[in-house]
Short mmCIF file of C-alpha atoms and ligand atoms in Angstrom, two decimals:
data_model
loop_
_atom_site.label_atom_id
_atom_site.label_comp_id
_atom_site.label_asym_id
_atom_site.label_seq_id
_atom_site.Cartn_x
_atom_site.Cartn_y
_atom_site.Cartn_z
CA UNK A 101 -38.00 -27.72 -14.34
CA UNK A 102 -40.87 -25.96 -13.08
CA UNK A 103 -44.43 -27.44 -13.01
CA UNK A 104 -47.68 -25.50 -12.83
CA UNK A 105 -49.94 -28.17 -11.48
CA UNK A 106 -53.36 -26.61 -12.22
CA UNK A 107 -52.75 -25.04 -15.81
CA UNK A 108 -55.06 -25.50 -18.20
CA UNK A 109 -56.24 -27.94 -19.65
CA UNK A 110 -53.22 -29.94 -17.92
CA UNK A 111 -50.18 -29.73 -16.28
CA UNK A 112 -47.44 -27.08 -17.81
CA UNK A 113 -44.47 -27.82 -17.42
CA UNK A 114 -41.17 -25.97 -18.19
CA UNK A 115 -37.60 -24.80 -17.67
CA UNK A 116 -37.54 -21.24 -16.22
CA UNK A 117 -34.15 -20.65 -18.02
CA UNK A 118 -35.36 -21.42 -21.18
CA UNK A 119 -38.88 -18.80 -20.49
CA UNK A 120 -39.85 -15.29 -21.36
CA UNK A 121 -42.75 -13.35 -20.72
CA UNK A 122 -43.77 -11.50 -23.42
CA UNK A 123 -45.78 -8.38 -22.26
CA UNK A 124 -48.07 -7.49 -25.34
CA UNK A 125 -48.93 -3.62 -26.34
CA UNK A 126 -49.41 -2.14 -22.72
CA UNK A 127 -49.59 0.79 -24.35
CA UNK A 128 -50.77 4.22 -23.60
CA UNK A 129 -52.63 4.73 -26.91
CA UNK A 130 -54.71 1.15 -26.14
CA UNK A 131 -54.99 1.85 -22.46
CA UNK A 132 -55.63 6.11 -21.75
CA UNK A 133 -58.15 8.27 -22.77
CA UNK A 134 -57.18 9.72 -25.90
CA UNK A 135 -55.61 6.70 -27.57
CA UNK A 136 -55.99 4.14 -30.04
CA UNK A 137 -58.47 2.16 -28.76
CA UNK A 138 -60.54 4.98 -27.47
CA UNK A 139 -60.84 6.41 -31.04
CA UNK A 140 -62.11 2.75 -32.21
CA UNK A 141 -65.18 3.19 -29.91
CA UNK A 142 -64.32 1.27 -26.64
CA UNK A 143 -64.19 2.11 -22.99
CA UNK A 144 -60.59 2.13 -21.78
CA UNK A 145 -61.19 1.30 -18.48
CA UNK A 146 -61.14 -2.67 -18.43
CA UNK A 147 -57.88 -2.53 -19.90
CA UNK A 148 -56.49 -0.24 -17.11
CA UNK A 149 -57.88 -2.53 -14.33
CA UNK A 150 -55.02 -4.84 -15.43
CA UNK A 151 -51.85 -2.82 -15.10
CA UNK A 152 -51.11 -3.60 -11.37
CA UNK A 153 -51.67 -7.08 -12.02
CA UNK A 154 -49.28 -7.15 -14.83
CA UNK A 155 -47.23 -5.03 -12.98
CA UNK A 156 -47.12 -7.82 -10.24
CA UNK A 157 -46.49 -11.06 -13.27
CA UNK A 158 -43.61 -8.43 -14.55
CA UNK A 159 -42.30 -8.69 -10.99
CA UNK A 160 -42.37 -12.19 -10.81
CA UNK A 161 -40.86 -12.69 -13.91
CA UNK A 162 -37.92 -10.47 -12.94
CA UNK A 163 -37.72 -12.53 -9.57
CA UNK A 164 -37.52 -15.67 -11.23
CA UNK A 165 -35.04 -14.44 -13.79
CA UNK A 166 -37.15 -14.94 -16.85
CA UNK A 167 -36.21 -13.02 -19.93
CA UNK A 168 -38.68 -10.21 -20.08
CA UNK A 169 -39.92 -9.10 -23.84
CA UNK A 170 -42.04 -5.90 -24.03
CA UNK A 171 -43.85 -5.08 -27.62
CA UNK A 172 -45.36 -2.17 -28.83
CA UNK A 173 -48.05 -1.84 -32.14
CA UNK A 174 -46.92 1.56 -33.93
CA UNK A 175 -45.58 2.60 -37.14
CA UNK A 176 -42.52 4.51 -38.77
CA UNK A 177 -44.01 8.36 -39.03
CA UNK A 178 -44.02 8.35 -42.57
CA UNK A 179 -46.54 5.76 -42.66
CA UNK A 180 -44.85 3.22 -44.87
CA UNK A 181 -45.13 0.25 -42.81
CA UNK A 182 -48.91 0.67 -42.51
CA UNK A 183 -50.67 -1.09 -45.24
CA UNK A 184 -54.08 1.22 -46.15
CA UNK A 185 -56.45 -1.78 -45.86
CA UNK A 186 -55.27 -1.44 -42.11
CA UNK A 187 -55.49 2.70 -41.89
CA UNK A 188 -58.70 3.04 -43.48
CA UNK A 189 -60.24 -0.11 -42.07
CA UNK A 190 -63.84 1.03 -40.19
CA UNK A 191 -64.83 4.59 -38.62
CA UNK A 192 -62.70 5.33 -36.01
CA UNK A 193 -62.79 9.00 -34.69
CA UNK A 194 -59.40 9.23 -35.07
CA UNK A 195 -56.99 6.75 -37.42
CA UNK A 196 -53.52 5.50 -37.06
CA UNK A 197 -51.51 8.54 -37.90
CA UNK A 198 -53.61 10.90 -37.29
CA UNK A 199 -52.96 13.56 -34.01
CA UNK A 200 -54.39 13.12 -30.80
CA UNK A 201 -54.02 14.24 -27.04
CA UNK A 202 -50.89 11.79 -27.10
CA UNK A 203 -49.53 12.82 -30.63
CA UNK A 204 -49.85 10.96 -33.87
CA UNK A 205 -51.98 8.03 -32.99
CA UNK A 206 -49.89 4.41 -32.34
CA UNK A 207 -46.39 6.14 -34.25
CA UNK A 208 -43.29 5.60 -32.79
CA UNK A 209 -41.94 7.92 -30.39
CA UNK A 210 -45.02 9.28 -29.84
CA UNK A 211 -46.16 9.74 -26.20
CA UNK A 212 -49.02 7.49 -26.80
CA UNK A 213 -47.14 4.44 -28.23
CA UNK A 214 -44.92 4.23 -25.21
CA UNK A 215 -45.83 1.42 -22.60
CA UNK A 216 -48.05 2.98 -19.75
CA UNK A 217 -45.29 4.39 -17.11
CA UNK A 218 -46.56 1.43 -14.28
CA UNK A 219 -45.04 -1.04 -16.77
CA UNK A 220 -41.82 1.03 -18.26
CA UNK A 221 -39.16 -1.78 -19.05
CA UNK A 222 -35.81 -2.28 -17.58
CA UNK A 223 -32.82 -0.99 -19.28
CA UNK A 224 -31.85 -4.04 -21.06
CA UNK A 225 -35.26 -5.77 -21.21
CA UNK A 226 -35.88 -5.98 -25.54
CA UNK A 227 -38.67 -3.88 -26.29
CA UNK A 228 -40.51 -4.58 -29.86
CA UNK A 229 -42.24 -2.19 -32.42
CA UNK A 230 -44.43 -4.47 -34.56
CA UNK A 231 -46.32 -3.21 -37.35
CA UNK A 232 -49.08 -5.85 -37.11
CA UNK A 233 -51.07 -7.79 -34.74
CA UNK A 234 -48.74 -10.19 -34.30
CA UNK A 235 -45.44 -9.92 -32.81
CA UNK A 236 -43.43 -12.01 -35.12
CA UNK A 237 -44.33 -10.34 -38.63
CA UNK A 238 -41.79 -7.92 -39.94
CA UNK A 239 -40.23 -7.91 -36.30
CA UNK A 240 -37.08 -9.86 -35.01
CA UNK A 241 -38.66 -11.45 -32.07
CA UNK A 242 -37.87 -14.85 -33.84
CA UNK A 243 -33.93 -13.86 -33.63
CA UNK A 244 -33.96 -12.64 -30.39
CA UNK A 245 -35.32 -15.93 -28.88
CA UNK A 246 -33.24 -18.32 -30.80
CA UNK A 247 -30.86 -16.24 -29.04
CA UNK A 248 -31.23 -16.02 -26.17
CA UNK A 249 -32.18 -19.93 -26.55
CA UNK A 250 -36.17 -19.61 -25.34
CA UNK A 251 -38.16 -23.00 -25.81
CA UNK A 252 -41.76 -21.59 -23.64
CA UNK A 253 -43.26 -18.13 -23.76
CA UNK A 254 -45.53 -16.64 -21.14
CA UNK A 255 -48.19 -14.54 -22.87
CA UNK A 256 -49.68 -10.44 -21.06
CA UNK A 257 -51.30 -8.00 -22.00
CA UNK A 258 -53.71 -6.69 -24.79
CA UNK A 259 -55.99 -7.19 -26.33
CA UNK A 260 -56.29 -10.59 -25.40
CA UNK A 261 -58.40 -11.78 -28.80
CA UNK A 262 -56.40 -9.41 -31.43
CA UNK A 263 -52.49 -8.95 -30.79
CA UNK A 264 -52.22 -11.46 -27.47
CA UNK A 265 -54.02 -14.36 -29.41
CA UNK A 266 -52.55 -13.55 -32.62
CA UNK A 267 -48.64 -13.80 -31.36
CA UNK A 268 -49.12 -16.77 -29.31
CA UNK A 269 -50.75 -18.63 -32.49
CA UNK A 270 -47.80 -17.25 -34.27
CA UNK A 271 -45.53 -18.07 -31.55
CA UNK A 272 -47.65 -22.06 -31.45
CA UNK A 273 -46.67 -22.46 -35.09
CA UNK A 274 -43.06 -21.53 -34.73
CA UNK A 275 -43.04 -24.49 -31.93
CA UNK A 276 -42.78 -22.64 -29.02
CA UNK A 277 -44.41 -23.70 -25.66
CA UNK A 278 -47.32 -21.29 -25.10
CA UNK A 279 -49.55 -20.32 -22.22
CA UNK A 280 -51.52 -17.20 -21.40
CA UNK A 281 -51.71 -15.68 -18.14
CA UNK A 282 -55.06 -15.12 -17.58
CA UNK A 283 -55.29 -12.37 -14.92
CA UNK A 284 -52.72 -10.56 -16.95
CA UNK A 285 -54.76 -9.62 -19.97
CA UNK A 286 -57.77 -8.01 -21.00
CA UNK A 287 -60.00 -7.61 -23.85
CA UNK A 288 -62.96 -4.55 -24.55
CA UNK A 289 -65.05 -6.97 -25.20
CA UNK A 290 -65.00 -9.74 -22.05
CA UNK A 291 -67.03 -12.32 -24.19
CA UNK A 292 -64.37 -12.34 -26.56
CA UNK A 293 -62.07 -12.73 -23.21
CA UNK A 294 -63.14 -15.49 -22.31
CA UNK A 295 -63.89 -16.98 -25.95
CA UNK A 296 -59.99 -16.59 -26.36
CA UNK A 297 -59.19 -18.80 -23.02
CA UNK A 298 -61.14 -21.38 -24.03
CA UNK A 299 -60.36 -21.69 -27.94
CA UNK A 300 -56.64 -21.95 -26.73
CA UNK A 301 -56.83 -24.49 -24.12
CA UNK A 302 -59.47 -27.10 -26.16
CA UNK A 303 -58.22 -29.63 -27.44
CA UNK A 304 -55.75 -30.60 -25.45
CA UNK A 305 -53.98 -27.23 -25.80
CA UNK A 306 -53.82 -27.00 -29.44
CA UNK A 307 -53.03 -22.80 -28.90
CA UNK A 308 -51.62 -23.82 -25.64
CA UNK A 309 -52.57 -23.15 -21.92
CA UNK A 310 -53.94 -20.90 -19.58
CA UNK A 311 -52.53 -20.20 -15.68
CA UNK A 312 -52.93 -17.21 -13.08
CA UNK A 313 -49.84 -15.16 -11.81
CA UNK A 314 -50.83 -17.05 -8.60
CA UNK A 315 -49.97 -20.06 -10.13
CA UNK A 316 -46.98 -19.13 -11.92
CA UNK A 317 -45.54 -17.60 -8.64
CA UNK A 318 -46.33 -21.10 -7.05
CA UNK A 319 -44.56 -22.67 -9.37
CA UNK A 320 -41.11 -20.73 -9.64
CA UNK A 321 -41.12 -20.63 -6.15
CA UNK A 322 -40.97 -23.86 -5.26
N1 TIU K 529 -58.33 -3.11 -31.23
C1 TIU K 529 -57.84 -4.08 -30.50
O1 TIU K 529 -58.54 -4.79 -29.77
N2 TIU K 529 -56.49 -4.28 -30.47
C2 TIU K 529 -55.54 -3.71 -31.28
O2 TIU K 529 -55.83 -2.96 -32.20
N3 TIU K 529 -54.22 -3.97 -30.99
C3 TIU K 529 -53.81 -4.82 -29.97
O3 TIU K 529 -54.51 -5.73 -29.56
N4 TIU K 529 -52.60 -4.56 -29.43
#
C-alpha cells in the first residue's frame, strides 16, 4: 500500500497495483487555437499551461506501473451519437461537427480530437472515445477496469468542472476510490477550478480527494 500523507481532506491511501490514472480529454480541439473550446468563447491558454505538468504525472504513473487510461470527447462522423440538445446547445462560433483549422470539430479521427502530441499514449495504454461528459456513459471504461481489477482512480486533465468532475462523480458512484490531481488539471474558468477542489474534498471526501503530482511521486516512491 501506498499512503499520501497530506491528501485532502485526509490521508489517501491505496494499492498502486490496483490504480490507474485516467488522463481526461487532453485534447487538441479543447487545448489549440482553433478547437472546441476556442469556438465556445474561452482563451486556450490556461489549459496549455498544464501539459508539461501532466506530462510529468503521466511519467510518474508509467514509473510506478500504474495502468494508464487516456479519453477523448468526439463523435462518430455521421453525427449519430450526438444528441441535438448537445449540438445546438448556446452560440458557439463553430459547433461540434462543423469544420475547423483541425477538421470537423471534436469527430473522431479528426486532427483536432487527437490528444495534444506532448501527451500521445503508449502503444498499449486504452485510449477512450466518449460521447458525453463523462467517461463511463456509452463507453466501456467500466469493463476495462473490472478487468484489469482497478479499485482507485487518479483523476487529469480537462476541464476540471465539466468532463474531470463529471467522471470522477461517475466513477464515486460506481465505488471506486477517487482523487484528483490538482496540478494536473485546469478549468477556463479558475473560480470554477477551485469550486471543483473544494466541492469534492468536503465532507469528508464525499467526491473524493485532492493531492499534487509532488505528493503522489512521494508516495510511490517510498
Ligand atoms: N467546455 C468545457 O469546459 N468542457 C468540455 O466541453 N469538455 C470537457 O471538459 N472535456
Amino acid at each position: 500500500m501506498a499512503r499520501i500523507a497530506n491528501a485532502l481532506p485526509y490521508a489517501f491511501d491505496f494499492d498502486p497495483a490496483r490504480t490507474a490514472l485516467i488522463v481526461i480529454d487532453m485534447q487538441r480541439d479543447f487545448i489549440e487555437n482553433g478547437g472546441f473550446g476556442e469556438a465556445l468563447g474561452n482563451d486556450v491558454r490556461p489549459l496549455q499551461a498544464i501539459v508539461p505538468r501532466v506530462a510529468r504525472l503521466i511519467e510518474t504513473a508509467r514509473g510506478a506501473g500504474l495502468a494508464v487510461i487516456h479519453t477523448r470527447e468526439c463523435h462518430a462522423p455521421d453525427l449519430s451519437d450526438c444528441p441535438p440538445a448537445k449540438r445546438l446547445r448556446g452560440k458557439p462560433s463553430a459547433r461540434i461537427g462543423d469544420d475547423g483549422p483541425m477538421g470537423r470539430i471534436l469527430i473522431a479521427g479528426e486532427p483536432g480530437a487527437d490528444i495534444v502530441p506532448e501527451l500521445r499514449p503508449l502503444p498499449g495504454e486504452t485510449v477512450i472515445d466518449k460521447p458525453g461528459k463523462g467517461a463511463f456513459y456509452a463507453t466501456p471504461l467500466m469493463e476495462v477496469l473490472t478487468g484489469l481489477g482497478i479499485t482507485t482512480l487518479l483523476f487529469a486533465g480537462v476541464t476540471t468542472e465539466v468532463c474531470v468532475q463529471t467522471t470522477m462523480r461517475e466513477a464515486n458512484d460506481r465505488g471506486f476510490e477517487a482523487l484528483l490531481v490538482e496540478d494536473a488539471t485546469e478549468s477556463y474558468f479558475p473560480e470554477f477550478k477551485s469550486a471543483t477542489l473544494a466541492m469534492i474534498r468536503a465532507q469528508g471526501a464525499i467526491v473524493g480527494w485532492t493531492a499534487t503530482t509532488d505528493e503522489i511521486r512521494t508516495a510511490l516512491d517510498g
